[in-house]
Amino acid sequence: MQTAELIWEIKNNIEKIGRSLKIIEVCGTHTVSIYKNGFPAVFEGYIDFISGPGCPVCVTHEGYIDRLVELSSEWTIYTFGDLLKVPGSSKSLSQARANGGKIKVMYSPVDAVEHLENNEKVIFAAVGFETTAPAFALSLEKVIEKGLKNVKFACELKTIDEPLKSFLQNHIRVDGIILPGHVATVIGVDGFKFVERFKVASVISGFEGYDILLSLLSITQDILSEDFTVKNEYKRVVKKEGNVIAKGYIEKYFERTSAFFRGLGLIPGGGLKIKDEFSEYSIDISYDHTKQKDSLCRCADVLTGKIKPFECPLFEKVCTPISPKGACMVSQEGSCNAYFRYGKWK
Ligand code: SF4
């Protein structure tokens, strides 16, 4: 089907449904693709796109950044670049580095471990969802194999199922969910079966504009036929059972724990921590999640669909990708950042 035909078909289905739809995309890469392709404008009056809690940088509490900043005077912190500019309560990792903090950007924790020496005191800032967790599990395995004794993991890894359940139970009612294709490569279609009990149309989607359109078509068809089984429009990559090897690595080294999500709060089972038998490789990064910096940033409301980025009083005026005031503007996959770059139709 041609793109224009697909768009026509989706709109036609929505007209048959008889009301505009609220559709949440969980993954930040989908957020970017939706804005980049101008879909909020294409479907204005038909679909209200809401960004969910699937960007790991956006949901990270500033207390975690504060702990890394503190530790960077004694340990070398290895982090993904996205985390560098996330504001802590007093400074970001980037500012801490400018003040002498030992902070290095890594592209892959597995590669980083290859180059470590035995006496280096290193902390890996382990942030991400099930997509990233296997890489940290493999890094931990390599640390053990190399006999490195001064390497720790500051685990802030998240799972996707519990925050999504929390969103569907406690926040705005949505008509459809575009499920994250990357996480689905690991946990499979089976890993999202829990969504079916919420009676919401859902589909695992690829990331190109055409993939998103196919997913929107699937959602509208499912609403019309009241079919709430999880669909897979990313079959070229996602299998029913997911990636068994990657899941095996997660299970070998991590177990579920509570985790804080900006906008959703503390979610039991929403995170991963290193299993007790490997605890010598874990460093305590606990922080008081109830303490939040007094700020006008409204990331929490953006992440739960209460407001659009342009409704935040700081958006574009003082908060930009160059001078971000909140995590949703820092991350390339954050909705404020995507809106700033591509959402100029408003
Ligand atoms: Fe926070 Fe900036 Fe987004 Fe406002 S525009 S919610 S300050 S990140």
Tab-separated table of N, CA and C in Angstrom, residues 131-253:
chain	number	residue	atom	x	y	z
A	131	THR	N	16.756	-3.836	26.593
A	131	THR	CA	17.610	-3.780	25.411
A	131	THR	C	19.073	-3.646	25.806
A	132	THR	N	19.325	-2.892	26.853
A	132	THR	CA	20.696	-2.581	27.273
A	132	THR	C	21.200	-3.546	28.342
A	133	ALA	N	20.261	-4.089	29.129
A	133	ALA	CA	20.652	-4.944	30.258
A	133	ALA	C	21.556	-6.117	29.846
A	134	PRO	N	21.306	-6.792	28.693
A	134	PRO	CA	22.200	-7.913	28.348
A	134	PRO	C	23.654	-7.475	28.155
A	135	ALA	N	23.860	-6.255	27.633
A	135	ALA	CA	25.243	-5.769	27.437
A	135	ALA	C	25.927	-5.584	28.791
A	136	PHE	N	25.175	-5.090	29.781
A	136	PHE	CA	25.776	-4.942	31.112
A	136	PHE	C	26.018	-6.311	31.756
A	137	ALA	N	25.106	-7.252	31.498
A	137	ALA	CA	25.303	-8.610	32.035
A	137	ALA	C	26.567	-9.231	31.435
A	138	LEU	N	26.752	-9.053	30.141
A	138	LEU	CA	27.941	-9.598	29.475
A	138	LEU	C	29.210	-8.902	29.980
A	139	SER	N	29.104	-7.595	30.239
A	139	SER	CA	30.257	-6.858	30.788
A	139	SER	C	30.630	-7.418	32.148
A	140	LEU	N	29.597	-7.668	32.967
A	140	LEU	CA	29.858	-8.217	34.299
A	140	LEU	C	30.558	-9.580	34.165
A	141	GLU	N	30.104	-10.369	33.226
A	141	GLU	CA	30.730	-11.683	33.022
A	141	GLU	C	32.209	-11.520	32.656
A	142	LYS	N	32.492	-10.535	31.813
A	142	LYS	CA	33.886	-10.307	31.399
A	142	LYS	C	34.728	-9.780	32.562
A	143	VAL	N	34.109	-8.950	33.403
A	143	VAL	CA	34.813	-8.449	34.590
A	143	VAL	C	35.205	-9.624	35.483
A	144	ILE	N	34.283	-10.560	35.667
A	144	ILE	CA	34.557	-11.736	36.508
A	144	ILE	C	35.669	-12.582	35.865
A	145	GLU	N	35.543	-12.806	34.548
A	145	GLU	CA	36.549	-13.626	33.845
A	145	GLU	C	37.944	-13.007	33.926
A	146	LYS	N	38.006	-11.677	33.840
A	146	LYS	CA	39.314	-10.999	33.865
A	146	LYS	C	39.861	-10.870	35.284
A	147	GLY	N	39.016	-11.200	36.266
A	147	GLY	CA	39.444	-11.105	37.668
A	147	GLY	C	39.591	-9.671	38.145
A	148	LEU	N	38.851	-8.748	37.556
A	148	LEU	CA	38.948	-7.338	37.962
A	148	LEU	C	38.216	-7.155	39.286
A	149	LYS	N	38.896	-6.587	40.260
A	149	LYS	CA	38.308	-6.491	41.596
A	149	LYS	C	37.764	-5.098	41.908
A	150	ASN	N	38.162	-4.127	41.147
A	150	ASN	CA	37.747	-2.748	41.463
A	150	ASN	C	36.730	-2.194	40.478
A	151	VAL	N	35.942	-3.071	39.922
A	151	VAL	CA	34.917	-2.624	38.966
A	151	VAL	C	33.538	-2.890	39.554
A	152	LYS	N	32.729	-1.865	39.569
A	152	LYS	CA	31.363	-1.974	40.137
A	152	LYS	C	30.350	-1.498	39.104
A	153	PHE	N	29.112	-1.907	39.329
A	153	PHE	CA	28.002	-1.471	38.476
A	153	PHE	C	27.004	-0.697	39.334
A	154	ALA	N	26.732	0.535	38.938
A	154	ALA	CA	25.702	1.348	39.606
A	154	ALA	C	24.402	1.106	38.838
A	155	CYS	N	23.650	0.145	39.331
A	155	CYS	CA	22.523	-0.381	38.559
A	155	CYS	C	21.264	0.472	38.669
A	156	GLU	N	20.870	1.050	37.560
A	156	GLU	CA	19.603	1.787	37.500
A	156	GLU	C	18.820	1.254	36.290
A	157	LEU	N	19.009	-0.035	36.034
A	157	LEU	CA	18.341	-0.657	34.879
A	157	LEU	C	16.844	-0.805	35.148
A	158	LYS	N	16.078	-0.712	34.082
A	158	LYS	CA	14.614	-0.750	34.211
A	158	LYS	C	14.033	-1.903	33.395
A	159	THR	N	12.834	-2.285	33.798
A	159	THR	CA	12.051	-3.235	32.991
A	159	THR	C	10.871	-2.461	32.400
A	160	ILE	N	10.313	-2.980	31.329
A	160	ILE	CA	9.252	-2.215	30.658
A	160	ILE	C	7.856	-2.598	31.136
A	161	ASP	N	7.686	-3.834	31.606
A	161	ASP	CA	6.315	-4.291	31.879
A	161	ASP	C	5.661	-3.568	33.054
A	162	GLU	N	6.383	-3.455	34.176
A	162	GLU	CA	5.742	-2.870	35.365
A	162	GLU	C	5.390	-1.387	35.180
A	163	PRO	N	6.276	-0.549	34.616
A	163	PRO	CA	5.862	0.847	34.406
A	163	PRO	C	4.697	0.975	33.435
A	164	LEU	N	4.682	0.098	32.439
A	164	LEU	CA	3.575	0.163	31.474
A	164	LEU	C	2.257	-0.222	32.151
A	165	LYS	N	2.312	-1.247	32.998
A	165	LYS	CA	1.105	-1.625	33.755
A	165	LYS	C	0.663	-0.453	34.622
A	166	SER	N	1.635	0.167	35.295
A	166	SER	CA	1.306	1.291	36.177
A	166	SER	C	0.654	2.418	35.381
A	167	PHE	N	1.219	2.702	34.202
A	167	PHE	CA	0.655	3.772	33.365
A	167	PHE	C	-0.788	3.425	32.990
A	168	LEU	N	-0.995	2.201	32.543
A	168	LEU	CA	-2.337	1.818	32.067
A	168	LEU	C	-3.355	1.774	33.205
A	169	GLN	N	-2.889	1.428	34.414
A	169	GLN	CA	-3.807	1.354	35.558
A	169	GLN	C	-4.120	2.721	36.153
A	170	ASN	N	-3.102	3.586	36.200
A	170	ASN	CA	-3.222	4.785	37.033
A	170	ASN	C	-3.237	6.105	36.285
A	171	HIS	N	-2.990	6.080	34.994
A	171	HIS	CA	-2.899	7.362	34.301
A	171	HIS	C	-3.969	7.442	33.213
A	172	ILE	N	-3.758	8.329	32.245
A	172	ILE	CA	-4.855	8.572	31.306
A	172	ILE	C	-5.203	7.325	30.493
A	173	ARG	N	-6.455	7.248	30.143
A	173	ARG	CA	-6.962	6.130	29.342
A	173	ARG	C	-6.506	6.320	27.886
A	174	VAL	N	-5.834	5.304	27.355
A	174	VAL	CA	-5.417	5.394	25.954
A	174	VAL	C	-6.178	4.350	25.125
A	175	ASP	N	-6.257	4.611	23.824
A	175	ASP	CA	-6.960	3.683	22.926
A	175	ASP	C	-5.995	2.682	22.300
A	176	GLY	N	-4.741	3.076	22.206
A	176	GLY	CA	-3.789	2.182	21.551
A	176	GLY	C	-2.376	2.409	22.060
A	177	ILE	N	-1.559	1.363	21.929
A	177	ILE	CA	-0.159	1.456	22.367
A	177	ILE	C	0.750	0.989	21.239
A	178	ILE	N	1.720	1.835	20.892
A	178	ILE	CA	2.789	1.413	19.986
A	178	ILE	C	3.907	0.876	20.884
A	179	LEU	N	4.078	-0.439	20.867
A	179	LEU	CA	5.025	-1.073	21.794
A	179	LEU	C	6.456	-0.993	21.254
A	180	PRO	N	7.417	-0.928	22.174
A	180	PRO	CA	8.805	-0.674	21.752
A	180	PRO	C	9.450	-1.855	21.034
A	181	GLY	N	9.822	-1.619	19.791
A	181	GLY	CA	10.424	-2.667	18.965
A	181	GLY	C	11.757	-3.154	19.507
A	182	HIS	N	12.570	-2.230	20.055
A	182	HIS	CA	13.887	-2.650	20.551
A	182	HIS	C	13.756	-3.600	21.729
A	183	VAL	N	12.949	-3.214	22.718
A	183	VAL	CA	12.776	-4.091	23.887
A	183	VAL	C	12.169	-5.422	23.440
A	184	ALA	N	11.253	-5.344	22.461
A	184	ALA	CA	10.590	-6.570	21.995
A	184	ALA	C	11.577	-7.538	21.344
A	185	THR	N	12.673	-7.032	20.778
A	185	THR	CA	13.662	-7.966	20.210
A	185	THR	C	14.211	-8.871	21.311
A	186	VAL	N	14.249	-8.343	22.548
A	186	VAL	CA	14.767	-9.147	23.668
A	186	VAL	C	13.650	-9.963	24.328
A	187	ILE	N	12.552	-9.315	24.712
A	187	ILE	CA	11.542	-10.053	25.504
A	187	ILE	C	10.479	-10.720	24.619
A	188	GLY	N	10.480	-10.382	23.321
A	188	GLY	CA	9.567	-11.054	22.391
A	188	GLY	C	8.124	-10.580	22.504
A	189	VAL	N	7.300	-11.116	21.618
A	189	VAL	CA	5.866	-10.807	21.678
A	189	VAL	C	5.314	-11.321	23.007
A	190	ASP	N	5.822	-12.464	23.444
A	190	ASP	CA	5.328	-13.058	24.697
A	190	ASP	C	5.507	-12.111	25.882
A	191	GLY	N	6.575	-11.330	25.853
A	191	GLY	CA	6.857	-10.413	26.966
A	191	GLY	C	5.847	-9.297	27.091
A	192	PHE	N	5.009	-9.093	26.065
A	192	PHE	CA	3.995	-8.027	26.123
A	192	PHE	C	2.576	-8.560	26.230
A	193	LYS	N	2.441	-9.862	26.450
A	193	LYS	CA	1.098	-10.452	26.521
A	193	LYS	C	0.254	-9.840	27.644
A	194	PHE	N	0.941	-9.344	28.692
A	194	PHE	CA	0.216	-8.763	29.836
A	194	PHE	C	-0.675	-7.586	29.429
A	195	VAL	N	-0.332	-6.944	28.305
A	195	VAL	CA	-1.096	-5.765	27.867
A	195	VAL	C	-2.544	-6.143	27.524
A	196	GLU	N	-2.729	-7.390	27.106
A	196	GLU	CA	-4.052	-7.797	26.605
A	196	GLU	C	-5.148	-7.647	27.653
A	197	ARG	N	-4.775	-7.821	28.935
A	197	ARG	CA	-5.838	-7.741	29.949
A	197	ARG	C	-6.346	-6.316	30.153
A	198	PHE	N	-5.645	-5.329	29.586
A	198	PHE	CA	-6.117	-3.941	29.716
A	198	PHE	C	-7.096	-3.556	28.594
A	199	LYS	N	-7.338	-4.505	27.679
A	199	LYS	CA	-8.307	-4.263	26.601
A	199	LYS	C	-7.983	-2.983	25.810
A	200	VAL	N	-6.703	-2.895	25.453
A	200	VAL	CA	-6.217	-1.767	24.651
A	200	VAL	C	-5.560	-2.354	23.407
A	201	ALA	N	-5.825	-1.755	22.257
A	201	ALA	CA	-5.173	-2.236	21.034
A	201	ALA	C	-3.671	-1.970	21.139
A	202	SER	N	-2.863	-2.968	20.810
A	202	SER	CA	-1.418	-2.769	20.955
A	202	SER	C	-0.676	-3.446	19.809
A	203	VAL	N	0.475	-2.860	19.476
A	203	VAL	CA	1.243	-3.405	18.359
A	203	VAL	C	2.727	-3.114	18.552
A	204	ILE	N	3.538	-4.142	18.311
A	204	ILE	CA	4.998	-3.959	18.331
A	204	ILE	C	5.382	-3.389	16.973
A	205	SER	N	6.119	-2.290	17.015
A	205	SER	CA	6.353	-1.542	15.782
A	205	SER	C	7.833	-1.363	15.477
A	206	GLY	N	8.143	-1.314	14.178
A	206	GLY	CA	9.458	-0.882	13.740
A	206	GLY	C	9.543	0.642	13.815
A	207	PHE	N	10.616	1.214	13.281
A	207	PHE	CA	10.901	2.619	13.576
A	207	PHE	C	10.828	3.561	12.372
A	208	GLU	N	10.723	3.002	11.178
A	208	GLU	CA	10.586	3.881	10.006
A	208	GLU	C	9.171	4.458	9.992
A	209	GLY	N	9.015	5.575	9.261
A	209	GLY	CA	7.689	6.188	9.166
A	209	GLY	C	6.639	5.197	8.686
A	210	TYR	N	7.026	4.395	7.690
A	210	TYR	CA	6.066	3.430	7.136
A	210	TYR	C	5.690	2.369	8.180
A	211	ASP	N	6.674	1.954	8.989
A	211	ASP	CA	6.388	0.992	10.078
A	211	ASP	C	5.338	1.560	11.020
A	212	ILE	N	5.517	2.844	11.356
A	212	ILE	CA	4.582	3.473	12.312
A	212	ILE	C	3.178	3.512	11.693
A	213	LEU	N	3.118	3.838	10.408
A	213	LEU	CA	1.795	3.883	9.756
A	213	LEU	C	1.131	2.506	9.760
A	214	LEU	N	1.911	1.471	9.483
A	214	LEU	CA	1.345	0.114	9.530
A	214	LEU	C	0.820	-0.193	10.933
A	215	SER	N	1.547	0.279	11.929
A	215	SER	CA	1.130	0.027	13.324
A	215	SER	C	-0.148	0.802	13.653
A	216	LEU	N	-0.243	2.026	13.143
A	216	LEU	CA	-1.472	2.808	13.380
A	216	LEU	C	-2.662	2.135	12.699
A	217	LEU	N	-2.407	1.603	11.508
A	217	LEU	CA	-3.494	0.897	10.811
A	217	LEU	C	-3.941	-0.312	11.647
A	218	SER	N	-2.956	-1.055	12.149
A	218	SER	CA	-3.264	-2.238	12.965
A	218	SER	C	-4.100	-1.838	14.196
A	219	ILE	N	-3.705	-0.743	14.850
A	219	ILE	CA	-4.439	-0.295	16.049
A	219	ILE	C	-5.883	0.051	15.694
A	220	THR	N	-6.059	0.796	14.595
A	220	THR	CA	-7.428	1.206	14.250
A	220	THR	C	-8.281	-0.010	13.853
A	221	GLN	N	-7.660	-0.950	13.147
A	221	GLN	CA	-8.406	-2.173	12.782
A	221	GLN	C	-8.805	-2.955	14.032
A	222	ASP	N	-7.864	-3.042	14.983
A	222	ASP	CA	-8.148	-3.800	16.215
A	222	ASP	C	-9.238	-3.133	17.058
A	223	ILE	N	-9.252	-1.802	17.061
A	223	ILE	CA	-10.309	-1.111	17.817
A	223	ILE	C	-11.664	-1.420	17.170
A	224	LEU	N	-11.693	-1.368	15.843
A	224	LEU	CA	-12.957	-1.635	15.137
A	224	LEU	C	-13.454	-3.061	15.382
A	225	SER	N	-12.500	-3.997	15.417
A	225	SER	CA	-12.927	-5.402	15.577
A	225	SER	C	-12.884	-5.863	17.041
A	226	GLU	N	-12.536	-4.927	17.940
A	226	GLU	CA	-12.419	-5.236	19.379
A	226	GLU	C	-11.511	-6.445	19.606
A	227	ASP	N	-10.410	-6.433	18.906
A	227	ASP	CA	-9.410	-7.505	19.035
A	227	ASP	C	-8.241	-6.919	19.835
A	228	PHE	N	-8.049	-7.425	21.043
A	228	PHE	CA	-7.017	-6.832	21.895
A	228	PHE	C	-5.806	-7.744	22.088
A	229	THR	N	-5.559	-8.635	21.131
A	229	THR	CA	-4.319	-9.416	21.200
A	229	THR	C	-3.163	-8.543	20.695
A	230	VAL	N	-1.991	-8.790	21.270
A	230	VAL	CA	-0.809	-8.004	20.872
A	230	VAL	C	-0.421	-8.383	19.439
A	231	LYS	N	-0.244	-7.378	18.596
A	231	LYS	CA	0.154	-7.628	17.206
A	231	LYS	C	1.651	-7.324	17.039
A	232	ASN	N	2.220	-7.948	16.025
A	232	ASN	CA	3.636	-7.734	15.758
A	232	ASN	C	3.817	-7.234	14.326
A	233	GLU	N	4.071	-5.939	14.174
A	233	GLU	CA	4.333	-5.357	12.851
A	233	GLU	C	5.840	-5.180	12.626
A	234	TYR	N	6.636	-5.859	13.454
A	234	TYR	CA	8.100	-5.755	13.326
A	234	TYR	C	8.676	-7.174	13.216
A	235	LYS	N	7.989	-7.971	12.398
A	235	LYS	CA	8.325	-9.406	12.322
A	235	LYS	C	9.715	-9.654	11.767
A	236	ARG	N	10.237	-8.691	11.005
A	236	ARG	CA	11.565	-8.908	10.430
A	236	ARG	C	12.636	-8.963	11.517
A	237	VAL	N	12.295	-8.499	12.721
A	237	VAL	CA	13.270	-8.483	13.809
A	237	VAL	C	12.752	-9.195	15.071
A	238	VAL	N	11.495	-9.033	15.370
A	238	VAL	CA	10.965	-9.509	16.665
A	238	VAL	C	10.328	-10.893	16.531
A	239	LYS	N	10.787	-11.804	17.399
A	239	LYS	CA	10.216	-13.161	17.408
A	239	LYS	C	9.244	-13.306	18.589
A	240	LYS	N	8.428	-14.315	18.479
A	240	LYS	CA	7.450	-14.558	19.550
A	240	LYS	C	8.149	-14.683	20.917
A	241	GLU	N	9.227	-15.473	20.946
A	241	GLU	CA	9.893	-15.744	22.231
A	241	GLU	C	11.014	-14.739	22.530
A	242	GLY	N	11.317	-13.845	21.615
A	242	GLY	CA	12.383	-12.859	21.821
A	242	GLY	C	13.757	-13.456	21.588
A	243	ASN	N	14.746	-12.860	22.232
A	243	ASN	CA	16.126	-13.333	22.107
A	243	ASN	C	16.464	-14.149	23.356
A	244	VAL	N	16.469	-15.448	23.186
A	244	VAL	CA	16.610	-16.348	24.338
A	244	VAL	C	17.985	-16.174	25.003
A	245	ILE	N	19.008	-15.946	24.191
A	245	ILE	CA	20.361	-15.798	24.761
A	245	ILE	C	20.430	-14.524	25.600
A	246	ALA	N	19.914	-13.420	25.035
A	246	ALA	CA	19.951	-12.144	25.779
A	246	ALA	C	19.133	-12.250	27.068
A	247	LYS	N	17.978	-12.883	26.994
A	247	LYS	CA	17.145	-13.051	28.203
A	247	LYS	C	17.896	-13.906	29.233
A	248	GLY	N	18.637	-14.893	28.737
A	248	GLY	CA	19.407	-15.771	29.630
A	248	GLY	C	20.466	-14.989	30.399
A	249	TYR	N	21.117	-14.039	29.701
A	249	TYR	CA	22.130	-13.206	30.380
A	249	TYR	C	21.485	-12.357	31.476
A	250	ILE	N	20.326	-11.791	31.161
A	250	ILE	CA	19.644	-10.962	32.175
A	250	ILE	C	19.310	-11.830	33.395
A	251	GLU	N	18.756	-12.997	33.127
A	251	GLU	CA	18.342	-13.874	34.247
A	251	GLU	C	19.527	-14.366	35.059
A	252	LYS	N	20.667	-14.564	34.385
A	252	LYS	CA	21.835	-15.091	35.106
A	252	LYS	C	22.381	-14.075	36.117
A	253	TYR	N	22.388	-12.798	35.745
A	253	TYR	CA	23.085	-11.819	36.591
A	253	TYR	C	22.174	-10.828	37.331
